[in-house]
mmCIF file of C-alpha atoms and ligand atoms in Angstrom:
data_model
loop_
_atom_site.group_PDB
_atom_site.id
_atom_site.type_symbol
_atom_site.label_atom_id
_atom_site.label_comp_id
_atom_site.label_asym_id
_atom_site.label_seq_id
_atom_site.Cartn_x
_atom_site.Cartn_y
_atom_site.Cartn_z
ATOM 1 C CA MET A 36 97.681 13.903 25.443
ATOM 2 C CA ILE A 37 95.690 11.073 26.997
ATOM 3 C CA LYS A 38 93.193 9.335 24.742
ATOM 4 C CA ILE A 39 90.141 7.488 26.030
ATOM 5 C CA ALA A 40 88.925 4.365 24.250
ATOM 6 C CA PRO A 41 85.648 3.008 25.663
ATOM 7 C CA SER A 42 85.423 -0.782 25.317
ATOM 8 C CA ILE A 43 82.055 -1.669 23.815
ATOM 9 C CA LEU A 44 82.234 -5.061 25.516
ATOM 10 C CA SER A 45 80.314 -3.403 28.358
ATOM 11 C CA ALA A 46 77.801 -1.684 26.034
ATOM 12 C CA ASP A 47 74.220 -2.830 25.495
ATOM 13 C CA PHE A 48 74.641 -5.217 22.541
ATOM 14 C CA SER A 49 70.979 -4.851 21.576
ATOM 15 C CA LYS A 50 71.723 -1.273 20.485
ATOM 16 C CA LEU A 51 75.425 -1.138 19.725
ATOM 17 C CA GLY A 52 75.097 1.556 17.060
ATOM 18 C CA GLU A 53 73.348 3.943 19.480
ATOM 19 C CA GLU A 54 75.882 3.160 22.187
ATOM 20 C CA ILE A 55 78.750 4.139 19.886
ATOM 21 C CA VAL A 56 77.032 7.369 18.860
ATOM 22 C CA ARG A 57 76.573 8.072 22.576
ATOM 23 C CA ILE A 58 80.281 7.657 23.416
ATOM 24 C CA GLU A 59 81.264 9.706 20.357
ATOM 25 C CA LYS A 60 79.038 12.600 21.498
ATOM 26 C CA ALA A 61 80.431 12.209 25.019
ATOM 27 C CA GLY A 62 83.980 12.873 23.829
ATOM 28 C CA ALA A 63 85.583 9.439 23.347
ATOM 29 C CA ASP A 64 88.713 9.404 21.170
ATOM 30 C CA LEU A 65 88.470 5.861 19.803
ATOM 31 C CA VAL A 66 86.173 2.855 19.958
ATOM 32 C CA HIS A 67 87.815 -0.208 21.532
ATOM 33 C CA ILE A 68 86.399 -3.397 20.043
ATOM 34 C CA ASP A 69 87.118 -6.662 21.866
ATOM 35 C CA VAL A 70 87.190 -9.649 19.537
ATOM 36 C CA MET A 71 87.125 -13.025 21.339
ATOM 37 C CA ASP A 72 87.118 -16.483 19.819
ATOM 38 C CA GLY A 73 86.330 -18.891 22.671
ATOM 39 C CA HIS A 74 89.830 -20.419 22.329
ATOM 40 C CA PHE A 75 92.401 -17.789 23.180
ATOM 41 C CA VAL A 76 89.986 -16.471 25.807
ATOM 42 C CA PRO A 77 86.906 -18.125 27.327
ATOM 43 C CA ASN A 78 84.336 -15.844 25.696
ATOM 44 C CA LEU A 79 82.859 -15.113 22.248
ATOM 45 C CA THR A 80 82.069 -11.647 20.965
ATOM 46 C CA ILE A 81 82.287 -9.711 17.736
ATOM 47 C CA GLY A 82 83.318 -10.595 14.168
ATOM 48 C CA PRO A 83 84.079 -8.589 11.010
ATOM 49 C CA PRO A 84 80.429 -8.172 9.827
ATOM 50 C CA VAL A 85 79.509 -6.391 13.062
ATOM 51 C CA VAL A 86 82.586 -4.152 12.817
ATOM 52 C CA LYS A 87 81.620 -3.296 9.234
ATOM 53 C CA SER A 88 78.081 -2.315 10.238
ATOM 54 C CA LEU A 89 79.275 -0.210 13.167
ATOM 55 C CA LYS A 90 81.668 1.696 10.907
ATOM 56 C CA LYS A 91 78.632 3.328 9.290
ATOM 57 C CA VAL A 92 77.492 5.041 12.481
ATOM 58 C CA THR A 93 80.649 6.817 13.615
ATOM 59 C CA GLY A 94 83.708 8.734 12.503
ATOM 60 C CA LEU A 95 85.754 7.561 15.500
ATOM 61 C CA PRO A 96 88.775 5.352 14.785
ATOM 62 C CA PHE A 97 88.288 1.647 15.512
ATOM 63 C CA ASP A 98 90.813 0.107 17.898
ATOM 64 C CA VAL A 99 90.356 -3.622 17.314
ATOM 65 C CA HIS A 100 91.770 -5.898 20.018
ATOM 66 C CA LEU A 101 92.054 -9.439 18.676
ATOM 67 C CA MET A 102 91.949 -11.963 21.522
ATOM 68 C CA ILE A 103 91.999 -14.868 19.114
ATOM 69 C CA ASP A 104 94.213 -17.752 18.117
ATOM 70 C CA ASN A 105 95.746 -17.606 14.666
ATOM 71 C CA PRO A 106 95.059 -13.894 14.104
ATOM 72 C CA ASP A 107 96.795 -14.033 10.692
ATOM 73 C CA SER A 108 93.672 -15.694 9.275
ATOM 74 C CA TYR A 109 91.458 -12.752 10.249
ATOM 75 C CA ILE A 110 93.602 -9.638 9.888
ATOM 76 C CA ASP A 111 92.540 -8.971 6.298
ATOM 77 C CA ALA A 112 88.859 -9.344 7.169
ATOM 78 C CA PHE A 113 89.038 -6.933 10.110
ATOM 79 C CA SER A 114 91.039 -4.497 8.020
ATOM 80 C CA GLU A 115 88.404 -4.552 5.279
ATOM 81 C CA ALA A 116 85.652 -4.211 7.878
ATOM 82 C CA GLY A 117 87.108 -0.887 9.029
ATOM 83 C CA ALA A 118 89.690 -1.462 11.762
ATOM 84 C CA ASP A 119 92.146 1.430 12.117
ATOM 85 C CA ILE A 120 94.400 -0.100 14.771
ATOM 86 C CA ILE A 121 94.781 -3.882 14.943
ATOM 87 C CA SER A 122 96.206 -5.424 18.129
ATOM 88 C CA VAL A 123 97.337 -9.036 18.101
ATOM 89 C CA HIS A 124 98.472 -10.929 21.185
ATOM 90 C CA ALA A 125 102.150 -11.886 21.302
ATOM 91 C CA GLU A 126 101.056 -15.165 22.919
ATOM 92 C CA ALA A 127 98.983 -16.058 19.827
ATOM 93 C CA CYS A 128 101.563 -15.216 17.147
ATOM 94 C CA ILE A 129 104.258 -17.675 16.141
ATOM 95 C CA HIS A 130 105.722 -15.277 13.559
ATOM 96 C CA LEU A 131 104.969 -12.009 15.287
ATOM 97 C CA HIS A 132 107.193 -9.889 13.060
ATOM 98 C CA ARG A 133 105.470 -11.233 9.946
ATOM 99 C CA THR A 134 102.018 -10.591 11.421
ATOM 100 C CA ILE A 135 102.947 -6.996 12.224
ATOM 101 C CA GLN A 136 104.239 -6.442 8.684
ATOM 102 C CA ARG A 137 100.967 -7.743 7.252
ATOM 103 C CA ILE A 138 98.925 -5.308 9.347
ATOM 104 C CA LYS A 139 101.118 -2.440 8.132
ATOM 105 C CA GLN A 140 100.931 -3.586 4.523
ATOM 106 C CA LEU A 141 97.171 -3.224 4.815
ATOM 107 C CA GLY A 142 97.701 0.405 5.812
ATOM 108 C CA LYS A 143 96.621 -0.087 9.427
ATOM 109 C CA LYS A 144 98.335 0.744 12.696
ATOM 110 C CA ALA A 145 99.914 -2.362 14.190
ATOM 111 C CA ALA A 146 99.906 -3.117 17.898
ATOM 112 C CA VAL A 147 100.969 -6.039 20.053
ATOM 113 C CA ALA A 148 99.100 -6.965 23.225
ATOM 114 C CA LEU A 149 100.661 -8.671 26.246
ATOM 115 C CA ASN A 150 98.801 -10.660 28.892
ATOM 116 C CA PRO A 151 99.616 -9.762 32.510
ATOM 117 C CA ALA A 152 102.011 -12.718 32.903
ATOM 118 C CA THR A 153 103.825 -12.201 29.586
ATOM 119 C CA PRO A 154 107.203 -10.461 29.931
ATOM 120 C CA LEU A 155 108.083 -7.296 28.021
ATOM 121 C CA SER A 156 110.892 -9.236 26.339
ATOM 122 C CA ALA A 157 108.189 -10.742 24.075
ATOM 123 C CA VAL A 158 108.018 -7.398 22.236
ATOM 124 C CA GLU A 159 111.556 -6.143 22.718
ATOM 125 C CA TRP A 160 112.645 -7.012 19.166
ATOM 126 C CA VAL A 161 109.561 -5.693 17.423
ATOM 127 C CA LEU A 162 109.391 -2.326 19.194
ATOM 128 C CA ASP A 163 110.804 -0.561 16.134
ATOM 129 C CA ASP A 164 108.073 -2.086 13.961
ATOM 130 C CA VAL A 165 104.901 -1.343 15.912
ATOM 131 C CA ASP A 166 102.742 1.729 16.451
ATOM 132 C CA MET A 167 101.557 0.690 19.889
ATOM 133 C CA ILE A 168 101.950 -1.842 22.702
ATOM 134 C CA LEU A 169 98.801 -2.890 24.554
ATOM 135 C CA ILE A 170 99.470 -3.856 28.154
ATOM 136 C CA MET A 171 96.689 -5.982 29.633
ATOM 137 C CA SER A 172 95.972 -5.115 33.248
ATOM 138 C CA VAL A 173 93.471 -7.972 33.654
ATOM 139 C CA ASN A 174 93.506 -11.490 32.243
ATOM 140 C CA PRO A 175 91.547 -11.010 29.013
ATOM 141 C CA GLY A 176 88.102 -12.441 28.432
ATOM 142 C CA PHE A 177 85.697 -10.311 30.414
ATOM 143 C CA GLY A 178 84.881 -6.742 31.323
ATOM 144 C CA GLY A 179 84.495 -5.543 34.893
ATOM 145 C CA GLN A 180 87.564 -7.242 36.385
ATOM 146 C CA LYS A 181 89.914 -5.714 38.929
ATOM 147 C CA TYR A 182 93.100 -3.916 37.838
ATOM 148 C CA ILE A 183 96.198 -6.026 38.609
ATOM 149 C CA GLU A 184 98.417 -3.650 40.611
ATOM 150 C CA GLY A 185 101.739 -5.205 39.624
ATOM 151 C CA VAL A 186 101.129 -4.162 36.011
ATOM 152 C CA THR A 187 101.848 -0.510 36.846
ATOM 153 C CA ARG A 188 105.540 -1.367 37.173
ATOM 154 C CA LYS A 189 105.410 -3.139 33.823
ATOM 155 C CA ILE A 190 104.041 0.031 32.188
ATOM 156 C CA GLU A 191 106.915 2.035 33.704
ATOM 157 C CA LEU A 192 109.487 -0.441 32.446
ATOM 158 C CA LEU A 193 107.978 -0.352 28.963
ATOM 159 C CA LYS A 194 107.998 3.450 28.990
ATOM 160 C CA ASN A 195 111.693 3.388 29.958
ATOM 161 C CA LEU A 196 112.487 0.872 27.261
ATOM 162 C CA ILE A 197 110.733 2.993 24.619
ATOM 163 C CA GLU A 198 112.557 6.130 25.749
ATOM 164 C CA SER A 199 115.906 4.365 25.778
ATOM 165 C CA ARG A 200 115.317 3.354 22.159
ATOM 166 C CA ASP A 201 114.391 6.907 21.233
ATOM 167 C CA ILE A 202 111.211 5.793 19.475
ATOM 168 C CA ASN A 203 107.705 7.138 19.690
ATOM 169 C CA ILE A 204 104.983 4.544 20.163
ATOM 170 C CA ASP A 205 101.748 4.559 22.097
ATOM 171 C CA ILE A 206 101.234 2.631 25.315
ATOM 172 C CA GLU A 207 97.659 1.440 25.697
ATOM 173 C CA VAL A 208 96.456 -0.144 28.946
ATOM 174 C CA ASP A 209 93.328 -2.260 29.108
ATOM 175 C CA GLY A 210 91.395 -3.665 32.058
ATOM 176 C CA GLY A 211 89.994 -2.456 35.358
ATOM 177 C CA ILE A 212 90.724 1.239 34.850
ATOM 178 C CA ASP A 213 88.544 3.736 36.692
ATOM 179 C CA THR A 214 88.652 7.321 37.941
ATOM 180 C CA GLY A 215 90.606 6.160 41.009
ATOM 181 C CA ASN A 216 93.547 4.414 39.340
ATOM 182 C CA ILE A 217 93.844 6.264 36.004
ATOM 183 C CA TYR A 218 96.371 8.655 37.551
ATOM 184 C CA ASP A 219 98.835 5.864 38.400
ATOM 185 C CA VAL A 220 98.359 4.178 35.017
ATOM 186 C CA THR A 221 99.027 7.385 33.070
ATOM 187 C CA LYS A 222 101.837 8.520 35.373
ATOM 188 C CA ALA A 223 103.540 5.197 34.694
ATOM 189 C CA GLY A 224 103.493 6.046 30.985
ATOM 190 C CA ALA A 225 100.193 4.967 29.382
ATOM 191 C CA ASN A 226 98.694 7.468 26.931
ATOM 192 C CA LEU A 227 95.788 5.432 25.601
ATOM 193 C CA ILE A 228 93.293 4.229 28.166
ATOM 194 C CA VAL A 229 90.685 1.554 27.571
ATOM 195 C CA SER A 230 87.703 1.637 29.873
ATOM 196 C CA GLY A 231 84.625 -0.544 29.587
ATOM 197 C CA SER A 232 82.526 -1.056 32.700
ATOM 198 C CA THR A 233 83.503 2.307 34.233
ATOM 199 C CA ILE A 234 82.194 4.226 31.212
ATOM 200 C CA PHE A 235 79.156 2.138 30.308
ATOM 201 C CA SER A 236 77.859 1.779 33.863
ATOM 202 C CA ALA A 237 77.988 5.533 34.456
ATOM 203 C CA GLU A 238 74.734 7.524 34.414
ATOM 204 C CA ASP A 239 76.322 10.407 32.544
ATOM 205 C CA THR A 240 78.760 9.334 29.806
ATOM 206 C CA SER A 241 80.199 12.808 29.098
ATOM 207 C CA LYS A 242 80.792 13.359 32.790
ATOM 208 C CA ILE A 243 82.635 10.075 33.346
ATOM 209 C CA ILE A 244 84.881 10.598 30.287
ATOM 210 C CA LYS A 245 85.627 14.121 31.498
ATOM 211 C CA GLU A 246 86.438 12.803 34.989
ATOM 212 C CA LEU A 247 88.771 10.153 33.583
ATOM 213 C CA ARG A 248 90.628 12.851 31.623
ATOM 214 C CA GLU A 249 90.778 15.206 34.601
ATOM 215 C CA ASN A 250 92.133 12.509 36.897
ATOM 216 C CA ALA A 251 94.813 11.396 34.437
ATOM 217 C CA CYS A 252 98.395 12.537 34.969
ATOM 218 C CA ARG A 253 99.183 15.590 32.831
ATOM 219 C CA GLU A 254 102.965 15.638 33.180
HETATM 220 C C1 DX5 B 234 89.134 -7.657 28.525
HETATM 221 C C2 DX5 B 234 88.972 -6.656 27.430
HETATM 222 C C3 DX5 B 234 88.827 -5.256 27.906
HETATM 223 C C4 DX5 B 234 87.630 -5.031 28.801
HETATM 224 C C5 DX5 B 234 87.812 -3.770 29.564
HETATM 225 O O1 DX5 B 234 89.390 -8.888 27.972
HETATM 226 O O2 DX5 B 234 90.087 -6.673 26.550
HETATM 227 O O3 DX5 B 234 88.831 -4.350 26.825
HETATM 228 O O4 DX5 B 234 86.433 -4.976 28.100
HETATM 229 O O5 DX5 B 234 86.736 -3.612 30.403
HETATM 230 P P1 DX5 B 234 86.872 -3.029 31.865
HETATM 231 O O6 DX5 B 234 87.290 -1.592 31.705
HETATM 232 O O7 DX5 B 234 85.520 -3.195 32.434
HETATM 233 O O8 DX5 B 234 87.923 -3.826 32.580
HETATM 234 ZN ZN1 ZN B 235 90.376 -4.993 25.075
#
């Protein structure tokens, strides 16, 4: 089953609570929260206090994508604030295995994110330890960028690797996904789809989420 996680990076920040209620009513499965520190990526966004406040308005799980240096210093705070899934970037973690164990110790789902240029080998030896791999299909930092086509092959290779290990973990893909390319992304093996600008720029939120689901591969 394909899950849709709207990225609130493209929401109206002056009324974030209402925006989240809107996507919940429209049938979203999770809320994707993009945390940026101005170092790992050239943008600044949301911190733990905002996550904590937003937790009060929705029952949807929080999928927190940490695009920050030194994520170990902030994992506990985001966990306490209400994150359900915590993604850290392989490129930002010196002791990735340790970071993953900490997230799991806190009772949260642990995920590792990979930038478009980072090879799958960066997660090969932690695949047995994670709940999800997040494949970036744009260079992180901003919403509304174009899907990098070459990443589709990377998703396929990851899917094969997971199957060859006989493990069951989610493949999330993030960046530039719309109703036109969601089929290829899901056919390649992704089951959790992040979508920011496509969902928040649509007139009718329920309709666009429905269209994304309908266009996804159902094999
Ligand atoms: C990019 C973020 C994405 C982004 C997705 O750095 O991680 O979550 O907001 O937005 P769209 O779907 O507009 O590419
Ligand atoms: Zn993201």
